[in-house]
């Protein structure tokens, strides 16, 4: 099990950041509840209960934080704690039950959980964007800019007209590395290999179009030796994250850094679609493919939010490695970043266990049948 199962509080993040993680866990719990995956539901609700009752109150700004949000979570916490108790009881009952009774009892209990929790989950969650009816919808708008170039505001890709937007049977263990097709150029290929991430890390599916489309969107900046960054939005199904949305935020960049602006706009897009912040993608227009010290801090905040979050780096001029998919090692890298208060570019101390600070992810799969959309906020008002 990963040490970030319940993150200890880091006062550098605002309290609202932790309540966002709490809401994310509730979303995750709802998925497991719908799937009838009671083990994972139990685990996730436990994390939620510990986060809200033990971790967040330790934050130095907790007492000053909005009482409205605290009140909301206090109510949910009560219901969640009850549900955890029921799940605990159910687990014990299942162990002691005979086979014929077991099935019926489990089913009844699942239904009970569904009805008792519907009230609050409905408020927080909106899975309507995943309903089948919307899958066939195509929406591509373009916007004319002063220089005459057309910029895509929103692009949707639909691999097929049927609803098979997620490849069936894409379970773990079938593929050990990721290669992005779409180019004969070796530099544009992305290979993920070797990993030491924990067993509990969920697989991540990405669209085969993702890196190609991102490089396309970034081209104008890349030609001017400026970085470009984007945020990856994913949904969770059957213990796997599927990245379906690429958000290009308003941003400020240099040749070796990129800073997303207006975070609230990004969260609004994620919330609207009930997506998890599954990581980020950025270009290194003239540098090689690696995570800089600033990138490590950015990645740290993504992994605190979601332990599975990834960092994709595209380095079109790197002769040996055009693309890398990285994650901080856990606990090694996570601990180093948690202790580091430096800013700008700086060296990092080595990890306590001698592991590298970050590593290449191995549980990433390209999926040619995955819905994928790009939301470019750079030219939206606000
Ligand atoms: Zn970078
Ligand atoms: Zn640092």
Short mmCIF file of N, CA, C and O in Angstrom, two decimals, residues 140-155 217 220 376-380:
data_model
loop_
_atom_site.label_atom_id
_atom_site.label_comp_id
_atom_site.label_asym_id
_atom_site.label_seq_id
_atom_site.Cartn_x
_atom_site.Cartn_y
_atom_site.Cartn_z
N UNK A 140 -17.35 20.94 -32.79
CA UNK A 140 -16.04 21.52 -33.06
C UNK A 140 -16.22 22.97 -33.48
O UNK A 140 -16.80 23.25 -34.52
N UNK A 141 -15.76 23.84 -32.65
CA UNK A 141 -15.89 25.26 -32.98
C UNK A 141 -14.50 25.83 -33.24
O UNK A 141 -13.52 25.43 -32.63
N UNK A 142 -14.42 26.75 -34.12
CA UNK A 142 -13.14 27.40 -34.34
C UNK A 142 -13.32 28.90 -34.17
O UNK A 142 -14.42 29.42 -34.27
N UNK A 143 -12.24 29.54 -33.92
CA UNK A 143 -12.32 30.95 -33.61
C UNK A 143 -11.25 31.69 -34.42
O UNK A 143 -10.09 31.29 -34.44
N UNK A 144 -11.66 32.73 -35.09
CA UNK A 144 -10.73 33.48 -35.92
C UNK A 144 -9.95 34.46 -35.06
O UNK A 144 -10.53 35.22 -34.29
N UNK A 145 -8.65 34.44 -35.16
CA UNK A 145 -7.85 35.39 -34.39
C UNK A 145 -7.36 36.50 -35.29
O UNK A 145 -7.48 36.45 -36.51
N UNK A 146 -6.78 37.50 -34.67
CA UNK A 146 -6.30 38.66 -35.40
C UNK A 146 -5.31 38.33 -36.51
O UNK A 146 -5.33 38.93 -37.57
N UNK A 147 -4.47 37.33 -36.28
CA UNK A 147 -3.44 37.00 -37.25
C UNK A 147 -3.98 36.08 -38.35
O UNK A 147 -3.22 35.61 -39.19
N UNK A 148 -5.29 35.83 -38.33
CA UNK A 148 -5.89 35.02 -39.38
C UNK A 148 -5.83 33.53 -39.13
O UNK A 148 -6.48 32.77 -39.82
N UNK A 149 -5.08 33.10 -38.12
CA UNK A 149 -5.02 31.67 -37.81
C UNK A 149 -6.28 31.23 -37.09
O UNK A 149 -6.83 31.95 -36.27
N UNK A 150 -6.69 30.04 -37.39
CA UNK A 150 -7.86 29.51 -36.69
C UNK A 150 -7.43 28.74 -35.45
O UNK A 150 -6.45 28.01 -35.47
N UNK A 151 -8.13 28.94 -34.39
CA UNK A 151 -7.80 28.24 -33.15
C UNK A 151 -9.00 27.42 -32.71
O UNK A 151 -10.12 27.90 -32.71
N UNK A 152 -8.74 26.19 -32.37
CA UNK A 152 -9.84 25.34 -31.91
C UNK A 152 -10.18 25.66 -30.47
O UNK A 152 -9.31 25.71 -29.62
N UNK A 153 -11.42 25.92 -30.22
CA UNK A 153 -11.86 26.16 -28.85
C UNK A 153 -12.16 24.82 -28.20
O UNK A 153 -11.65 24.50 -27.15
N UNK A 154 -13.00 24.04 -28.83
CA UNK A 154 -13.34 22.72 -28.31
C UNK A 154 -13.32 21.74 -29.47
O UNK A 154 -13.85 22.02 -30.52
N UNK A 155 -12.67 20.64 -29.25
CA UNK A 155 -12.67 19.61 -30.29
C UNK A 155 -13.10 18.29 -29.67
O UNK A 155 -12.67 17.95 -28.58
N UNK A 217 -1.16 21.53 -30.94
CA UNK A 217 -1.64 22.74 -30.25
C UNK A 217 -0.48 23.59 -29.75
O UNK A 217 -0.60 24.81 -29.61
N UNK A 220 2.94 26.44 -32.16
CA UNK A 220 3.25 27.87 -32.27
C UNK A 220 4.23 28.30 -31.17
O UNK A 220 5.19 29.02 -31.42
N UNK A 376 -9.66 24.17 -24.99
CA UNK A 376 -8.61 25.19 -25.00
C UNK A 376 -9.16 26.46 -24.35
O UNK A 376 -9.99 27.14 -24.91
N UNK A 377 -8.67 26.74 -23.15
CA UNK A 377 -9.17 27.89 -22.40
C UNK A 377 -8.36 29.16 -22.67
O UNK A 377 -8.67 30.22 -22.15
N UNK A 378 -7.33 29.03 -23.53
CA UNK A 378 -6.42 30.17 -23.71
C UNK A 378 -7.12 31.38 -24.31
O UNK A 378 -6.73 32.51 -24.06
N UNK A 379 -8.13 31.12 -25.14
CA UNK A 379 -8.78 32.26 -25.77
C UNK A 379 -10.20 32.52 -25.27
O UNK A 379 -10.91 33.33 -25.79
N UNK A 380 -10.56 31.77 -24.19
CA UNK A 380 -11.89 32.02 -23.64
C UNK A 380 -11.83 33.26 -22.76
O UNK A 380 -10.77 33.60 -22.22
#
